[in-house]
mmCIF file of C-alpha atoms in Angstrom:
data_model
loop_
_atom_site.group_PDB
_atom_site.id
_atom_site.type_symbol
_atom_site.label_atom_id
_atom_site.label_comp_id
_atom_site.label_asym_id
_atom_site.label_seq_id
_atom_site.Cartn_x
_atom_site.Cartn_y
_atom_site.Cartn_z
ATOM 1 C CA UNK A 1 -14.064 16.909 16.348
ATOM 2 C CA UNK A 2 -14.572 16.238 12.992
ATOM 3 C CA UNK A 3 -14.371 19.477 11.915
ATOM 4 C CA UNK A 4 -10.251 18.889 13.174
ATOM 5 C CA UNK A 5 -10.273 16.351 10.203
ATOM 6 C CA UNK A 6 -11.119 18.858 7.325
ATOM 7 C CA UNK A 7 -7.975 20.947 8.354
ATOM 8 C CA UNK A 8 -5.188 20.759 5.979
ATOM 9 C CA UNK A 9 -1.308 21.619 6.238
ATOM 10 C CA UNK A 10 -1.473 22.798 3.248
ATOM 11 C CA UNK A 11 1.796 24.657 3.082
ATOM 12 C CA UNK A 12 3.971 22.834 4.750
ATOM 13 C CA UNK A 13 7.010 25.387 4.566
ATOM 14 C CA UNK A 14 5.405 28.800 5.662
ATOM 15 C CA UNK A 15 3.349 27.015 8.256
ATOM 16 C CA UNK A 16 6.362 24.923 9.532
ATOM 17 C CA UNK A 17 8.571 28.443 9.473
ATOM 18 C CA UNK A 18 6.078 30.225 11.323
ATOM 19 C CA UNK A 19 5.352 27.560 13.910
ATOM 20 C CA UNK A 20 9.438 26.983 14.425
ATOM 21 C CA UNK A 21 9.551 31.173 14.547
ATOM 22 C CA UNK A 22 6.916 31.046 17.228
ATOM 23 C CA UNK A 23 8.718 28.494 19.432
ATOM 24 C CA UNK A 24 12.343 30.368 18.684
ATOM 25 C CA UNK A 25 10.253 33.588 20.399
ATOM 26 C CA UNK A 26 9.090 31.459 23.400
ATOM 27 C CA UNK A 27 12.378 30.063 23.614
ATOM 28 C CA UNK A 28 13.856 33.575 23.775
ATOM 29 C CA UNK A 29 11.371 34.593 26.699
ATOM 30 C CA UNK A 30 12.302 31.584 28.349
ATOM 31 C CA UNK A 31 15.699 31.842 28.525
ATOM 32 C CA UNK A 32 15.515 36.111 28.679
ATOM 33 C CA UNK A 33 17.125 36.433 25.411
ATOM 34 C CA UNK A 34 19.883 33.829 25.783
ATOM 35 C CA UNK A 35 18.911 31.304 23.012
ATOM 36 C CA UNK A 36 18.307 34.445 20.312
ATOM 37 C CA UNK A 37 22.038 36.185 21.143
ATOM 38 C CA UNK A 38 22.939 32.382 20.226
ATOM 39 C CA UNK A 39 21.475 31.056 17.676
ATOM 40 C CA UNK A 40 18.786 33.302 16.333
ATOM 41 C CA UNK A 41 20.194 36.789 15.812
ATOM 42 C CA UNK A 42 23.389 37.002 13.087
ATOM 43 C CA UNK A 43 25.835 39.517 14.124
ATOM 44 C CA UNK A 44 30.016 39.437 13.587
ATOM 45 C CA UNK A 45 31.590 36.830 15.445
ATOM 46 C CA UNK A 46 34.552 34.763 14.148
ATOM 47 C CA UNK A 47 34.021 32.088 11.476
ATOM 48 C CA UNK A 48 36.078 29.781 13.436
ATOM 49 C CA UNK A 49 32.654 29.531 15.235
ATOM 50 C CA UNK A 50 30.398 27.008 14.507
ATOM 51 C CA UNK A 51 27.218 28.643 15.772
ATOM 52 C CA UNK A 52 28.182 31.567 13.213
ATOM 53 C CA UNK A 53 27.153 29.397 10.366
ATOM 54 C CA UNK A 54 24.037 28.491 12.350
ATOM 55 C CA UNK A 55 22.880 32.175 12.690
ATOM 56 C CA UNK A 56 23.423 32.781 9.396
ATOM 57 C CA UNK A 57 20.124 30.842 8.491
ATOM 58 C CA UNK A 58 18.706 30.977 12.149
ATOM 59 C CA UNK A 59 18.299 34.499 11.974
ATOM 60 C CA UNK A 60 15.021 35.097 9.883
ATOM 61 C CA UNK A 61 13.718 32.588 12.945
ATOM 62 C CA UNK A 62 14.671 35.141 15.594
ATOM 63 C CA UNK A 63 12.072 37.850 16.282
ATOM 64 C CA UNK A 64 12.634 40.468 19.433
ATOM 65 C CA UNK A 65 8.866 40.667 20.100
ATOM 66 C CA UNK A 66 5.532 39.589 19.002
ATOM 67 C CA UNK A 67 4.487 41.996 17.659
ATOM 68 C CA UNK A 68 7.835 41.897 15.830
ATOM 69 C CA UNK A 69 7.324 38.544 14.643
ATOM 70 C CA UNK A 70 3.169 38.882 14.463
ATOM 71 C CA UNK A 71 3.845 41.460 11.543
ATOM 72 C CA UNK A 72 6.602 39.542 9.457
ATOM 73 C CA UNK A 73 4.101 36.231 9.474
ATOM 74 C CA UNK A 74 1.198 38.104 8.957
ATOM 75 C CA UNK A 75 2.648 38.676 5.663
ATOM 76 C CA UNK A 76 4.580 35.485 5.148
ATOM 77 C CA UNK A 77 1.126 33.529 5.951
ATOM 78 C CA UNK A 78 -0.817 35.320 3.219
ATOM 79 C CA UNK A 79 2.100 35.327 1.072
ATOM 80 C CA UNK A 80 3.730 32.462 1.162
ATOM 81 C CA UNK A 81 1.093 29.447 0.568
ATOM 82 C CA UNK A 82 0.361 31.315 -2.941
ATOM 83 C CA UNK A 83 4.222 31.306 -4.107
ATOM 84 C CA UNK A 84 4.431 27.894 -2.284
ATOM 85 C CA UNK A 85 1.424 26.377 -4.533
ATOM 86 C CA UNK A 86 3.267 28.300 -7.749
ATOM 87 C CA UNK A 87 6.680 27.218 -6.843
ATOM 88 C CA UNK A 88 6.562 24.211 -5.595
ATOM 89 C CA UNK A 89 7.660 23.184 -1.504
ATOM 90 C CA UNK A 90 11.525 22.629 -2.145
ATOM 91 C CA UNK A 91 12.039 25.796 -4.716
ATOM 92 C CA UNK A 92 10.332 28.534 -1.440
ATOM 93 C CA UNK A 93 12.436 26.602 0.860
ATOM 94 C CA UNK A 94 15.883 27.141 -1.244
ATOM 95 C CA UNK A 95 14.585 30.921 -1.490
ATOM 96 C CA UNK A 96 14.183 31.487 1.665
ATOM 97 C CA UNK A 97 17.399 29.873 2.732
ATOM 98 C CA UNK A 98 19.128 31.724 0.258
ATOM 99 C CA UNK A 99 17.563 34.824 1.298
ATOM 100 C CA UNK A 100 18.694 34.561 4.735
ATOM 101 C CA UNK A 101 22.355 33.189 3.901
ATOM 102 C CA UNK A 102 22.703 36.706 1.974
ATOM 103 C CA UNK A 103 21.003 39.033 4.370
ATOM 104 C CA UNK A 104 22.872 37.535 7.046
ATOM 105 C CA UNK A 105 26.680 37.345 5.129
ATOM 106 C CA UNK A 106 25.901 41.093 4.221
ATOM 107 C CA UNK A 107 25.313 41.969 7.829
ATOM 108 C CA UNK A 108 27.918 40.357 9.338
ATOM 109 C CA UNK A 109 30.283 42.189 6.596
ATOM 110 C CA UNK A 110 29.388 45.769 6.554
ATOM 111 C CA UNK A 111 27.183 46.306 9.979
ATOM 112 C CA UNK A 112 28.024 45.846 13.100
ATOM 113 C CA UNK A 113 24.544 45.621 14.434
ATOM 114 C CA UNK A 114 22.922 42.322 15.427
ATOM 115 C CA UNK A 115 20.224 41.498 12.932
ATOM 116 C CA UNK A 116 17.097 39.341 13.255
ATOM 117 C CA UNK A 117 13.904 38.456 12.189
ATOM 118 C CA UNK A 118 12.372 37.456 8.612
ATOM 119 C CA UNK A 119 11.618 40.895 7.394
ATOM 120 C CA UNK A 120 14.220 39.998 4.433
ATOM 121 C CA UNK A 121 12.081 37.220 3.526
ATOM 122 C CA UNK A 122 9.163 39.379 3.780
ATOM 123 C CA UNK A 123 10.110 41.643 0.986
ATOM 124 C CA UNK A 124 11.488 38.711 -0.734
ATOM 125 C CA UNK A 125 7.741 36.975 -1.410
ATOM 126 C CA UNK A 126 6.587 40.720 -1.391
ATOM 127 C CA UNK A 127 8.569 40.998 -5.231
ATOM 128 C CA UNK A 128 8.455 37.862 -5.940
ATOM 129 C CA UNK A 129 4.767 37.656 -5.495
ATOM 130 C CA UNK A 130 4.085 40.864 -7.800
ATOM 131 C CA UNK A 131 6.044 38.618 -10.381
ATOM 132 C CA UNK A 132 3.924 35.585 -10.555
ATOM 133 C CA UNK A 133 2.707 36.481 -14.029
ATOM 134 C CA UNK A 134 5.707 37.931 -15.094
ATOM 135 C CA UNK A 135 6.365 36.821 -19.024
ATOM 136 C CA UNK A 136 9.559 36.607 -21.227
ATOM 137 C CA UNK A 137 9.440 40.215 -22.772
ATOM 138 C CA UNK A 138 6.700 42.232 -20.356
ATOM 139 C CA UNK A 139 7.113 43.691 -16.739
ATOM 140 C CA UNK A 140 3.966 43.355 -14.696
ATOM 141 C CA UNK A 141 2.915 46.787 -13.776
ATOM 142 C CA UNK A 142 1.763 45.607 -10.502
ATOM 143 C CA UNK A 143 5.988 45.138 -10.116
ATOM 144 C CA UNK A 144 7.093 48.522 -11.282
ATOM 145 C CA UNK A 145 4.091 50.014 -8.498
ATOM 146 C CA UNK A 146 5.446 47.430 -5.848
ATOM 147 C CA UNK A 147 9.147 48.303 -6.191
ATOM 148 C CA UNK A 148 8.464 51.849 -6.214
ATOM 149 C CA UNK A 149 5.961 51.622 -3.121
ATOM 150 C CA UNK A 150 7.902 48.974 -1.094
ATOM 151 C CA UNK A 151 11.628 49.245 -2.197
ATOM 152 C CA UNK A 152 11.138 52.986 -2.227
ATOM 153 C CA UNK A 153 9.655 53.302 1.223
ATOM 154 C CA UNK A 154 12.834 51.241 2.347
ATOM 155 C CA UNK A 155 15.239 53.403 0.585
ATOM 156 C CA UNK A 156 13.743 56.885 2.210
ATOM 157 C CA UNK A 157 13.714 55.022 5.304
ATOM 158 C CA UNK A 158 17.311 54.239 5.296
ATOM 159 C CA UNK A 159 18.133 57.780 4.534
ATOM 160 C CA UNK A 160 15.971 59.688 6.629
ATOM 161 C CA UNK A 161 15.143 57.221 9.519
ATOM 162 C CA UNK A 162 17.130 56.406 12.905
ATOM 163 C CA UNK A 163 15.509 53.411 14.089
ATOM 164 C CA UNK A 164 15.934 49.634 14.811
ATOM 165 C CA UNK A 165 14.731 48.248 11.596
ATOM 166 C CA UNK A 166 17.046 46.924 8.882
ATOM 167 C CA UNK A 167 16.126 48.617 5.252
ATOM 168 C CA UNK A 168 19.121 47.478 3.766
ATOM 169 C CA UNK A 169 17.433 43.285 4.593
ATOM 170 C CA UNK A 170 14.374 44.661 3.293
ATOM 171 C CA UNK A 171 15.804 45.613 0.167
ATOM 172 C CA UNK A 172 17.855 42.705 -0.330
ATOM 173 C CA UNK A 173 14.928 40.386 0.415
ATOM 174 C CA UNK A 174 13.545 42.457 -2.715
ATOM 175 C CA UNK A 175 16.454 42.094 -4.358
ATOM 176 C CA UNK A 176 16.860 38.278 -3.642
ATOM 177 C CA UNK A 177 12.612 37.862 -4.297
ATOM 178 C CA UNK A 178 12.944 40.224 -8.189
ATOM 179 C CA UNK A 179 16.536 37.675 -9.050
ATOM 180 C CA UNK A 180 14.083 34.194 -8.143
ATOM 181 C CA UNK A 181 11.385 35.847 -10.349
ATOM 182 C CA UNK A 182 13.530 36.970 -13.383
ATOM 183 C CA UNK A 183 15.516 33.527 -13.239
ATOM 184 C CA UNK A 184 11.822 31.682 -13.323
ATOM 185 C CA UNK A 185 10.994 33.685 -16.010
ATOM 186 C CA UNK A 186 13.997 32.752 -18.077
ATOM 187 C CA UNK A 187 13.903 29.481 -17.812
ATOM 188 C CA UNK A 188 10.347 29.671 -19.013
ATOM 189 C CA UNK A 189 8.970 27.427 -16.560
ATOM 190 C CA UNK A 190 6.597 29.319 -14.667
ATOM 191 C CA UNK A 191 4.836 26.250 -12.958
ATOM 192 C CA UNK A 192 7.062 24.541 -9.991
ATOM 193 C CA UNK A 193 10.273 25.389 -11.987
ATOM 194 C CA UNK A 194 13.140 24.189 -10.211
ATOM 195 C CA UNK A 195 15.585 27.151 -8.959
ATOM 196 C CA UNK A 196 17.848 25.207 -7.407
ATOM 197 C CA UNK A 197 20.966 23.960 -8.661
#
């Protein structure tokens, strides 16, 4: 049991989002969906509804499967500590809230699909990962390949592709992840550089 004692929480806002994501999926079994159509999923409903404003940032919680939600934190878990170290705790936790707040306000405007899941966030640390050593001046070319591989993929997808998968949150968690990085940048601070107002 020792051995419990040399584990560390050492990112306390990607593990604590994937842990809450995993109980929002149990919670969906549970109650055969119930609980996502609720709170978890953002779709167009009135905004005279409280539980609107809720989905807007419960969404990225909201996964329709495991393996659904096994592939977004598979990525979020290797990406996230890294920009979490960089950026500080509070600064990933204002992206990703502001991440989901636009995925989800741009859904409920122009689609009338239900959306869910934290794919948007995904792409989000995705660019904003390939940015890390991004300098007043220069462009990484590990961004430039990224964009083109990722955001492109996404793009040809949206065009070409019938499917249940959002592009358009992909690309505006790309979007969302290249504005954090170029704002960093800019204000020069690289190191835990406060993005929030």
């Amino acid at each position: 049991m020792k051995w419990l004692k040399k584990i560390q929480y050492n990112s306390p806002v990607v593990l604590t989002f994937a842990i809450l994501s995993f109980f929002v999926l149990l919670l969906g079994y549970v109650t055969q969906g119930r609980s996502t159509t609720l709170l978890f999923c953002v779709y167009r409903s009135s905004f005279a509804d409280p539980f609107t404003y809720v989905r807007l940032f419960g969404h990225v919680l909201g996964h329709a499967s495991l393996e659904h939600y096994a592939n977004n934190m598979m990525l979020i878990l290797l990406l996230g500590p890294i920009l979490e170290e960089k950026y500080g705790s509070r600064n990933l936790l204002f992206m990703m809230a502001v991440t989901a707040f636009v995925t989800g306000i741009i859904n409920i405007l122009f689609f009338p699909n239900a959306l869910l899941g934290a794919s948007g966030i995904c792409f989000m640390m995705i660019i904003l990962s390939s940015m890390v050593s991004l300098k007043a001046g220069r462009i990484p070319l590990t961004l430039i390949i990224v964009v083109v591989v990722f955001l492109g993929q996404e793009m040809v997808a949206g065009l070409t592709v019938q499917d249940n998968i959002s592009q358009l949150t992909h690309i505006i968690g790309g979007i969302c992840g290249g504005a954090f990085g170029a704002l960093i940048c800019k204000e020069g601070n690289a190191d835990k550089t406060a993005v929030s107002a």
